[in-house]
Amino acid sequence: MAFGNMGNTSGTGVLFTRNPSTGEKKLYGEFLVNAQGEDVVAGIRTPEDLDTMKNCMPEAYKELVENCEILESHYKDMMDIEFTVQENRLWMLQCRTGKRTGKAAVKIAVDMVNEGLVDKRSAIKMVEPQHLDQLFTLSLRIRPLTKTKLATGLPASPGAAVGQVVFCADDAETWHAQGKKAILVRTETSPEDVGGMHAAAGILTARGGMTSHAAVVARGWGKCCVSGCSDIRVNDAEKVVVIGNTLIREENGSPSMETLVNFRRLKVMANADTPEDALTARNNGAQGIGLCRTEHMFFASDDRIKSVRKMIMAVTLEQRKAALDLLLPYQRSDFEGIFRAMDGLPVTIRLLDPPLHEFLPEEVNPMLGFRGCRLGISYPELTEMQARAIFQAAVLVSNQGVKVFPEIMVPLVGTPQELGHQVSLIRIVAKTVFAEMGTTLSYKVGTMIEIPRAALVADEIAKEADFFSFGTNDLTQMTFGYSRDDVAKFLPIYLSNGILQNDPLRLVLDQRGVGQLIKMATEKGRAAKPSLKVGICGETVGSLLLLHSSQRPD
Ligand code: PEP
Ligand code: MG
């Protein structure tokens, strides 16, 4: 046993070898003279910083600094260390890997590569999926005005936010226009709310799941959203909700992110639905867009949503075509912007996918209902309009010198016939547009593999596809038989009882089950078509990417 309480030449301390909040390469810790064991952490006396130790016991301090360097280069990581000094002699008590914020994790990983301490593969392994979640989300210092927990909801999109509570999208937009922050509080969000959701600093809803498409919209923007907060009562008419306030201060993410992205071996394509998102993705090192969800473009304004509704409610083909004609210019101009932002890189655009209630709030469809390619097969004119907008945009920007690599992706395919149907339509539209515009360009047509049947018959599907992208959100939903819309009702119970180790829809891909389908489908697909390009998307892919990049050889 070493004694730190043997007078002014003794003491005890804890430290991190680097700053665990920022990642700065500087010892970060606390020290107490003439103190023992837990005194520092117990908070009985207010500890001093390490300079105190440097001043009053310089020899022990020098040795401590040297030991920190030895430990870092041995463990090749930032360490959390406890030590005691007994009459000027240093005793190292304990050493373990230090916990850190997302910002620190990325900086430490990048710095350690630059210092020659770790290789790029190990650096990627040092960053955990949760770190990335944190990094792309506002981080806030919160001083609660009350220690009472007011309500509990689902962490649909991580982060924190502060602002005036507003009860309708218009108010959120008005506040935003005045440069003020608003929290949009709704019983549930509807398509009309999208403008307000975008304008709001954060979103709180009494109903809704974690991986429903509405939650995905908020996550796509990196906007804090708590959904399914059934403890709150929202009264829109009276503009009342029972909820408290907090004080906050904002901080931003880390500039090292782009460097870290460049350490990986797999290509990382962004999930982006607007030209602005595409630019942000490119600036963060994305090598193209792997998933552009076209439905999100329909949410972008009232006019667009109204036209989508007209299209859905149309009784005759003429009515539907008229509504689609209104949507075409919006889609085309969005695609133009996205192609420009991704000049020289591939852009995978997915045809309309979600269940139609996302556009018609009064209607509710099952997650496994009338959606995906079932829409484009039932209404071929819908696929034709989207393909036309993509090809017209591609030719227009290509004529201006932009290098475009469009890839059209058909969602929710379960049989080769479904894909074949859509591929034929798309190829006819391409031919027509190229003839009208007097030029051609190359493009790919592929599909998402997100229905277990598609994975089982991947060899047959590959014959119709230039590429596969595994949609792990739907594939997980359907493999487990959990609905993305209500899994949150029992998931916490499953997690706390150890029935599941992780949320397979949000955090860690189920390699044992879903992974087996992915492996099999890739092998079958490539056996049938060796040139098949294979990608993967969905909420859990960030964690998979880190795992893959750090474990697999070139
Ligand atoms: C998926 O299913 O993994 C996917 C990316 O598509 P979405 O979440 O839009 O259904
Ligand atoms: Mg899907």
Tab-separated table of N, CA, C and O in Angstrom, residues 337-426:
chain	number	residue	atom	x	y	z
A	337	GLY	N	-29.159	19.892	-58.827
A	337	GLY	CA	-28.326	20.417	-57.728
A	337	GLY	C	-27.482	19.319	-57.103
A	337	GLY	O	-26.307	19.519	-56.781
A	338	ILE	N	-28.077	18.155	-56.933
A	338	ILE	CA	-27.350	17.041	-56.301
A	338	ILE	C	-26.228	16.559	-57.224
A	338	ILE	O	-25.097	16.326	-56.784
A	339	PHE	N	-26.531	16.425	-58.507
A	339	PHE	CA	-25.484	15.987	-59.461
A	339	PHE	C	-24.328	16.990	-59.472
A	339	PHE	O	-23.160	16.609	-59.523
A	340	ARG	N	-24.680	18.280	-59.431
A	340	ARG	CA	-23.615	19.303	-59.435
A	340	ARG	C	-22.738	19.169	-58.200
A	340	ARG	O	-21.516	19.183	-58.282
A	341	ALA	N	-23.407	19.021	-57.055
A	341	ALA	CA	-22.643	18.903	-55.796
A	341	ALA	C	-21.738	17.673	-55.823
A	341	ALA	O	-20.673	17.657	-55.220
A	342	MET	N	-22.162	16.646	-56.533
A	342	MET	CA	-21.410	15.383	-56.536
A	342	MET	C	-20.652	15.203	-57.859
A	342	MET	O	-20.407	14.060	-58.270
A	343	ASP	N	-20.299	16.294	-58.492
A	343	ASP	CA	-19.577	16.260	-59.773
A	343	ASP	C	-18.455	15.204	-59.734
A	343	ASP	O	-17.580	15.254	-58.868
A	344	GLY	N	-18.522	14.246	-60.651
A	344	GLY	CA	-17.463	13.230	-60.725
A	344	GLY	C	-17.696	12.009	-59.845
A	344	GLY	O	-16.911	11.064	-59.879
A	345	LEU	N	-18.776	12.038	-59.036
A	345	LEU	CA	-19.024	10.926	-58.106
A	345	LEU	C	-20.405	10.315	-58.371
A	345	LEU	O	-21.312	11.009	-58.845
A	346	PRO	N	-20.587	9.037	-58.051
A	346	PRO	CA	-21.893	8.411	-58.301
A	346	PRO	C	-22.990	8.907	-57.354
A	346	PRO	O	-22.707	9.244	-56.203
A	347	VAL	N	-24.196	8.952	-57.887
A	347	VAL	CA	-25.356	9.356	-57.079
A	347	VAL	C	-26.434	8.289	-57.230
A	347	VAL	O	-26.920	8.050	-58.336
A	348	THR	N	-26.759	7.615	-56.134
A	348	THR	CA	-27.789	6.568	-56.192
A	348	THR	C	-29.118	7.160	-55.740
A	348	THR	O	-29.257	7.582	-54.588
A	349	ILE	N	-30.046	7.200	-56.677
A	349	ILE	CA	-31.347	7.810	-56.388
A	349	ILE	C	-32.387	6.701	-56.269
A	349	ILE	O	-32.545	5.892	-57.186
A	350	ARG	N	-33.060	6.677	-55.144
A	350	ARG	CA	-34.063	5.634	-54.946
A	350	ARG	C	-35.440	6.146	-55.356
A	350	ARG	O	-35.835	7.256	-54.990
A	351	LEU	N	-36.170	5.328	-56.093
A	351	LEU	CA	-37.528	5.701	-56.484
A	351	LEU	C	-38.418	5.715	-55.236
A	351	LEU	O	-38.064	5.159	-54.199
A	352	LEU	N	-39.586	6.331	-55.400
A	352	LEU	CA	-40.484	6.539	-54.246
A	352	LEU	C	-40.719	5.240	-53.457
A	352	LEU	O	-41.004	4.208	-54.034
A	353	ASP	N	-40.613	5.321	-52.137
A	353	ASP	CA	-40.642	4.109	-51.309
A	353	ASP	C	-41.701	4.075	-50.209
A	353	ASP	O	-42.309	3.040	-49.971
A	354	PRO	N	-41.987	5.170	-49.489
A	354	PRO	CA	-42.683	4.993	-48.202
A	354	PRO	C	-44.163	4.666	-48.345
A	354	PRO	O	-44.758	4.898	-49.393
A	355	PRO	N	-44.726	4.122	-47.261
A	355	PRO	CA	-46.176	3.918	-47.271
A	355	PRO	C	-46.865	5.268	-47.442
A	355	PRO	O	-46.371	6.293	-46.948
A	356	LEU	N	-47.992	5.260	-48.152
A	356	LEU	CA	-48.557	6.551	-48.576
A	356	LEU	C	-49.101	7.393	-47.423
A	356	LEU	O	-49.316	8.588	-47.576
A	357	HIS	N	-49.297	6.796	-46.249
A	357	HIS	CA	-49.821	7.627	-45.152
A	357	HIS	C	-48.819	8.701	-44.746
A	357	HIS	O	-49.175	9.649	-44.063
A	358	GLU	N	-47.584	8.535	-45.185
A	358	GLU	CA	-46.623	9.595	-44.861
A	358	GLU	C	-46.976	10.888	-45.587
A	358	GLU	O	-46.490	11.954	-45.235
A	359	PHE	N	-47.778	10.770	-46.614
A	359	PHE	CA	-48.234	11.973	-47.323
A	359	PHE	C	-49.678	12.323	-46.976
A	359	PHE	O	-50.147	13.409	-47.278
A	360	LEU	N	-50.406	11.361	-46.444
A	360	LEU	CA	-51.823	11.575	-46.125
A	360	LEU	C	-52.027	11.239	-44.655
A	360	LEU	O	-52.209	10.079	-44.299
A	361	PRO	N	-51.979	12.232	-43.784
A	361	PRO	CA	-51.966	11.925	-42.350
A	361	PRO	C	-53.205	11.194	-41.861
A	361	PRO	O	-53.160	10.496	-40.867
A	362	GLU	N	-54.300	11.361	-42.578
A	362	GLU	CA	-55.515	10.713	-42.064
A	362	GLU	C	-55.539	9.217	-42.383
A	362	GLU	O	-56.373	8.471	-41.899
A	363	GLU	N	-54.563	8.778	-43.208
A	363	GLU	CA	-54.565	7.375	-43.590
A	363	GLU	C	-53.428	6.654	-42.856
A	363	GLU	O	-52.387	7.228	-42.602
A	364	VAL	N	-53.640	5.400	-42.498
A	364	VAL	CA	-52.533	4.644	-41.893
A	364	VAL	C	-52.379	3.327	-42.652
A	364	VAL	O	-53.332	2.582	-42.816
A	365	ASN	N	-51.162	3.088	-43.131
A	365	ASN	CA	-50.878	1.840	-43.842
A	365	ASN	C	-49.847	1.062	-43.064
A	365	ASN	O	-48.995	1.641	-42.398
A	366	PRO	N	-49.868	-0.249	-43.171
A	366	PRO	CA	-48.813	-1.008	-42.494
A	366	PRO	C	-47.462	-0.765	-43.159
A	366	PRO	O	-47.405	-0.442	-44.352
A	367	MET	N	-46.392	-0.923	-42.378
A	367	MET	CA	-45.035	-0.761	-42.911
A	367	MET	C	-44.801	-1.723	-44.077
A	367	MET	O	-43.973	-1.502	-44.926
A	368	LEU	N	-45.496	-2.847	-44.035
A	368	LEU	CA	-45.286	-3.846	-45.093
A	368	LEU	C	-46.355	-3.737	-46.163
A	368	LEU	O	-46.656	-4.693	-46.863
A	369	GLY	N	-46.982	-2.582	-46.268
A	369	GLY	CA	-48.129	-2.462	-47.160
A	369	GLY	C	-47.816	-1.922	-48.526
A	369	GLY	O	-46.850	-2.348	-49.182
A	370	PHE	N	-48.617	-0.947	-48.934
A	370	PHE	CA	-48.541	-0.419	-50.294
A	370	PHE	C	-47.403	0.593	-50.351
A	370	PHE	O	-47.589	1.776	-50.113
A	371	ARG	N	-46.225	0.100	-50.624
A	371	ARG	CA	-45.045	0.957	-50.658
A	371	ARG	C	-44.000	0.328	-51.570
A	371	ARG	O	-44.233	-0.721	-52.165
A	372	GLY	N	-42.845	0.999	-51.663
A	372	GLY	CA	-41.730	0.461	-52.439
A	372	GLY	C	-42.100	0.299	-53.902
A	372	GLY	O	-42.918	1.049	-54.456
A	373	CYS	N	-41.536	-0.720	-54.543
A	373	CYS	CA	-41.779	-0.896	-55.977
A	373	CYS	C	-43.234	-1.237	-56.274
A	373	CYS	O	-43.681	-1.141	-57.416
A	374	ARG	N	-43.976	-1.594	-55.218
A	374	ARG	CA	-45.406	-1.863	-55.437
A	374	ARG	C	-46.092	-0.598	-55.958
A	374	ARG	O	-47.059	-0.673	-56.717
A	375	LEU	N	-45.595	0.563	-55.526
A	375	LEU	CA	-46.171	1.830	-56.004
A	375	LEU	C	-45.869	2.015	-57.482
A	375	LEU	O	-46.759	2.307	-58.290
A	376	GLY	N	-44.595	1.854	-57.840
A	376	GLY	CA	-44.175	2.096	-59.222
A	376	GLY	C	-44.731	1.071	-60.197
A	376	GLY	O	-44.848	1.344	-61.394
A	377	ILE	N	-45.062	-0.128	-59.674
A	377	ILE	CA	-45.655	-1.142	-60.559
A	377	ILE	C	-47.149	-0.856	-60.728
A	377	ILE	O	-47.696	-0.927	-61.824
A	378	SER	N	-47.790	-0.437	-59.642
A	378	SER	CA	-49.213	-0.099	-59.736
A	378	SER	C	-49.417	1.190	-60.538
A	378	SER	O	-50.409	1.335	-61.242
A	379	TYR	N	-48.499	2.141	-60.365
A	379	TYR	CA	-48.590	3.410	-61.105
A	379	TYR	C	-47.307	3.593	-61.912
A	379	TYR	O	-46.410	4.353	-61.508
A	380	PRO	N	-47.201	2.921	-63.087
A	380	PRO	CA	-45.947	3.020	-63.862
A	380	PRO	C	-45.588	4.459	-64.181
A	380	PRO	O	-44.407	4.816	-64.282
A	381	GLU	N	-46.624	5.319	-64.301
A	381	GLU	CA	-46.368	6.721	-64.646
A	381	GLU	C	-45.551	7.428	-63.553
A	381	GLU	O	-44.873	8.415	-63.819
A	382	LEU	N	-45.615	6.892	-62.328
A	382	LEU	CA	-44.819	7.462	-61.238
A	382	LEU	C	-43.325	7.183	-61.474
A	382	LEU	O	-42.489	8.084	-61.421
A	383	THR	N	-43.016	5.928	-61.762
A	383	THR	CA	-41.617	5.575	-62.059
A	383	THR	C	-41.141	6.350	-63.290
A	383	THR	O	-40.007	6.858	-63.320
A	384	GLU	N	-42.025	6.437	-64.297
A	384	GLU	CA	-41.636	7.151	-65.529
A	384	GLU	C	-41.284	8.595	-65.222
A	384	GLU	O	-40.285	9.125	-65.702
A	385	MET	N	-42.110	9.248	-64.384
A	385	MET	CA	-41.842	10.660	-64.063
A	385	MET	C	-40.497	10.786	-63.343
A	385	MET	O	-39.677	11.641	-63.672
A	386	GLN	N	-40.273	9.898	-62.370
A	386	GLN	CA	-39.023	10.021	-61.602
A	386	GLN	C	-37.803	9.746	-62.491
A	386	GLN	O	-36.804	10.465	-62.417
A	387	ALA	N	-37.920	8.722	-63.335
A	387	ALA	CA	-36.794	8.394	-64.228
A	387	ALA	C	-36.551	9.548	-65.204
A	387	ALA	O	-35.409	9.943	-65.467
A	388	ARG	N	-37.647	10.117	-65.700
A	388	ARG	CA	-37.522	11.241	-66.643
A	388	ARG	C	-36.794	12.418	-65.968
A	388	ARG	O	-35.876	13.005	-66.539
A	389	ALA	N	-37.220	12.720	-64.739
A	389	ALA	CA	-36.579	13.843	-64.022
A	389	ALA	C	-35.085	13.563	-63.818
A	389	ALA	O	-34.246	14.459	-63.981
A	390	ILE	N	-34.747	12.323	-63.488
A	390	ILE	CA	-33.332	11.978	-63.252
A	390	ILE	C	-32.534	12.117	-64.553
A	390	ILE	O	-31.470	12.765	-64.585
A	391	PHE	N	-33.040	11.545	-65.630
A	391	PHE	CA	-32.264	11.576	-66.883
A	391	PHE	C	-32.184	12.991	-67.464
A	391	PHE	O	-31.149	13.399	-67.984
A	392	GLN	N	-33.307	13.725	-67.380
A	392	GLN	CA	-33.246	15.109	-67.887
A	392	GLN	C	-32.213	15.921	-67.102
A	392	GLN	O	-31.405	16.647	-67.673
A	393	ALA	N	-32.248	15.785	-65.775
A	393	ALA	CA	-31.284	16.534	-64.943
A	393	ALA	C	-29.864	16.106	-65.283
A	393	ALA	O	-28.958	16.945	-65.406
A	394	ALA	N	-29.667	14.802	-65.464
A	394	ALA	CA	-28.315	14.295	-65.739
A	394	ALA	C	-27.795	14.877	-67.058
A	394	ALA	O	-26.641	15.334	-67.131
A	395	VAL	N	-28.646	14.890	-68.088
A	395	VAL	CA	-28.190	15.411	-69.390
A	395	VAL	C	-27.929	16.919	-69.281
A	395	VAL	O	-26.902	17.415	-69.760
A	396	LEU	N	-28.841	17.631	-68.605
A	396	LEU	CA	-28.678	19.091	-68.491
A	396	LEU	C	-27.346	19.459	-67.838
A	396	LEU	O	-26.596	20.287	-68.357
A	397	VAL	N	-27.029	18.826	-66.712
A	397	VAL	CA	-25.785	19.205	-66.028
A	397	VAL	C	-24.565	18.655	-66.759
A	397	VAL	O	-23.506	19.272	-66.777
A	398	SER	N	-24.753	17.503	-67.388
A	398	SER	CA	-23.627	16.931	-68.143
A	398	SER	C	-23.271	17.849	-69.317
A	398	SER	O	-22.094	18.047	-69.633
A	399	ASN	N	-24.306	18.461	-69.927
A	399	ASN	CA	-24.044	19.420	-71.018
A	399	ASN	C	-23.277	20.647	-70.527
A	399	ASN	O	-22.643	21.350	-71.295
A	400	GLN	N	-23.364	20.887	-69.197
A	400	GLN	CA	-22.620	22.032	-68.632
A	400	GLN	C	-21.244	21.610	-68.104
A	400	GLN	O	-20.591	22.343	-67.374
A	401	GLY	N	-20.845	20.390	-68.418
A	401	GLY	CA	-19.494	19.956	-68.060
A	401	GLY	C	-19.392	19.190	-66.746
A	401	GLY	O	-18.298	18.844	-66.306
A	402	VAL	N	-20.551	18.945	-66.093
A	402	VAL	CA	-20.508	18.190	-64.829
A	402	VAL	C	-20.437	16.694	-65.165
A	402	VAL	O	-21.112	16.221	-66.072
A	403	LYS	N	-19.611	15.967	-64.438
A	403	LYS	CA	-19.520	14.515	-64.672
A	403	LYS	C	-20.572	13.818	-63.805
A	403	LYS	O	-20.505	13.873	-62.576
A	404	VAL	N	-21.542	13.196	-64.499
A	404	VAL	CA	-22.637	12.565	-63.738
A	404	VAL	C	-22.599	11.051	-63.860
A	404	VAL	O	-22.354	10.503	-64.939
A	405	PHE	N	-22.856	10.404	-62.743
A	405	PHE	CA	-22.942	8.936	-62.716
A	405	PHE	C	-24.229	8.538	-62.004
A	405	PHE	O	-24.203	8.164	-60.826
A	406	PRO	N	-25.363	8.634	-62.728
A	406	PRO	CA	-26.622	8.323	-62.047
A	406	PRO	C	-26.820	6.818	-61.857
A	406	PRO	O	-26.480	6.025	-62.732
A	407	GLU	N	-27.364	6.482	-60.695
A	407	GLU	CA	-27.702	5.090	-60.408
A	407	GLU	C	-29.129	5.104	-59.864
A	407	GLU	O	-29.388	5.751	-58.855
A	408	ILE	N	-30.011	4.417	-60.553
A	408	ILE	CA	-31.410	4.432	-60.109
A	408	ILE	C	-31.681	3.153	-59.327
A	408	ILE	O	-31.339	2.052	-59.763
A	409	MET	N	-32.302	3.332	-58.160
A	409	MET	CA	-32.466	2.188	-57.251
A	409	MET	C	-33.952	1.928	-57.008
A	409	MET	O	-34.695	2.831	-56.631
A	410	VAL	N	-34.331	0.686	-57.220
A	410	VAL	CA	-35.735	0.289	-57.059
A	410	VAL	C	-35.894	-0.301	-55.647
A	410	VAL	O	-35.180	-1.235	-55.275
A	411	PRO	N	-36.822	0.263	-54.860
A	411	PRO	CA	-36.938	-0.201	-53.464
A	411	PRO	C	-37.867	-1.398	-53.282
A	411	PRO	O	-38.763	-1.641	-54.096
A	412	LEU	N	-37.625	-2.115	-52.197
A	412	LEU	CA	-38.529	-3.153	-51.689
A	412	LEU	C	-38.889	-4.232	-52.723
A	412	LEU	O	-40.044	-4.616	-52.861
A	413	VAL	N	-37.874	-4.698	-53.400
A	413	VAL	CA	-38.085	-5.753	-54.395
A	413	VAL	C	-38.028	-7.111	-53.694
A	413	VAL	O	-37.180	-7.337	-52.840
A	414	GLY	N	-38.942	-8.015	-54.075
A	414	GLY	CA	-38.920	-9.361	-53.499
A	414	GLY	C	-38.787	-10.439	-54.558
A	414	GLY	O	-38.447	-11.578	-54.266
A	415	THR	N	-39.076	-10.069	-55.811
A	415	THR	CA	-38.988	-11.054	-56.902
A	415	THR	C	-38.257	-10.423	-58.084
A	415	THR	O	-38.310	-9.202	-58.268
A	416	PRO	N	-37.598	-11.250	-58.908
A	416	PRO	CA	-36.931	-10.692	-60.086
A	416	PRO	C	-37.917	-10.043	-61.048
A	416	PRO	O	-37.577	-9.083	-61.752
A	417	GLN	N	-39.154	-10.543	-61.039
A	417	GLN	CA	-40.162	-9.967	-61.952
A	417	GLN	C	-40.461	-8.512	-61.585
A	417	GLN	O	-40.648	-7.661	-62.463
A	418	GLU	N	-40.520	-8.237	-60.285
A	418	GLU	CA	-40.777	-6.850	-59.861
A	418	GLU	C	-39.672	-5.937	-60.385
A	418	GLU	O	-39.940	-4.879	-60.962
A	419	LEU	N	-38.437	-6.376	-60.185
A	419	LEU	CA	-37.326	-5.536	-60.632
A	419	LEU	C	-37.335	-5.414	-62.151
A	419	LEU	O	-37.177	-4.318	-62.702
A	420	GLY	N	-37.541	-6.558	-62.830
A	420	GLY	CA	-37.554	-6.557	-64.304
A	420	GLY	C	-38.566	-5.553	-64.840
A	420	GLY	O	-38.291	-4.804	-65.784
A	421	HIS	N	-39.728	-5.528	-64.212
A	421	HIS	CA	-40.792	-4.604	-64.639
A	421	HIS	C	-40.292	-3.159	-64.585
A	421	HIS	O	-40.429	-2.389	-65.538
A	422	GLN	N	-39.679	-2.800	-63.470
A	422	GLN	CA	-39.239	-1.407	-63.289
A	422	GLN	C	-38.024	-1.075	-64.167
A	422	GLN	O	-37.935	0.012	-64.719
A	423	VAL	N	-37.128	-2.064	-64.306
A	423	VAL	CA	-35.932	-1.819	-65.126
A	423	VAL	C	-36.341	-1.527	-66.570
A	423	VAL	O	-35.826	-0.602	-67.205
A	424	SER	N	-37.309	-2.296	-67.096
A	424	SER	CA	-37.726	-2.062	-68.491
A	424	SER	C	-38.266	-0.647	-68.642
A	424	SER	O	-37.920	0.071	-69.588
A	425	LEU	N	-39.122	-0.260	-67.690
A	425	LEU	CA	-39.698	1.098	-67.766
A	425	LEU	C	-38.585	2.153	-67.779
A	425	LEU	O	-38.591	3.081	-68.581
A	426	ILE	N	-37.641	1.980	-66.861
A	426	ILE	CA	-36.571	2.983	-66.699
A	426	ILE	C	-35.735	3.064	-67.984
A	426	ILE	O	-35.401	4.147	-68.464
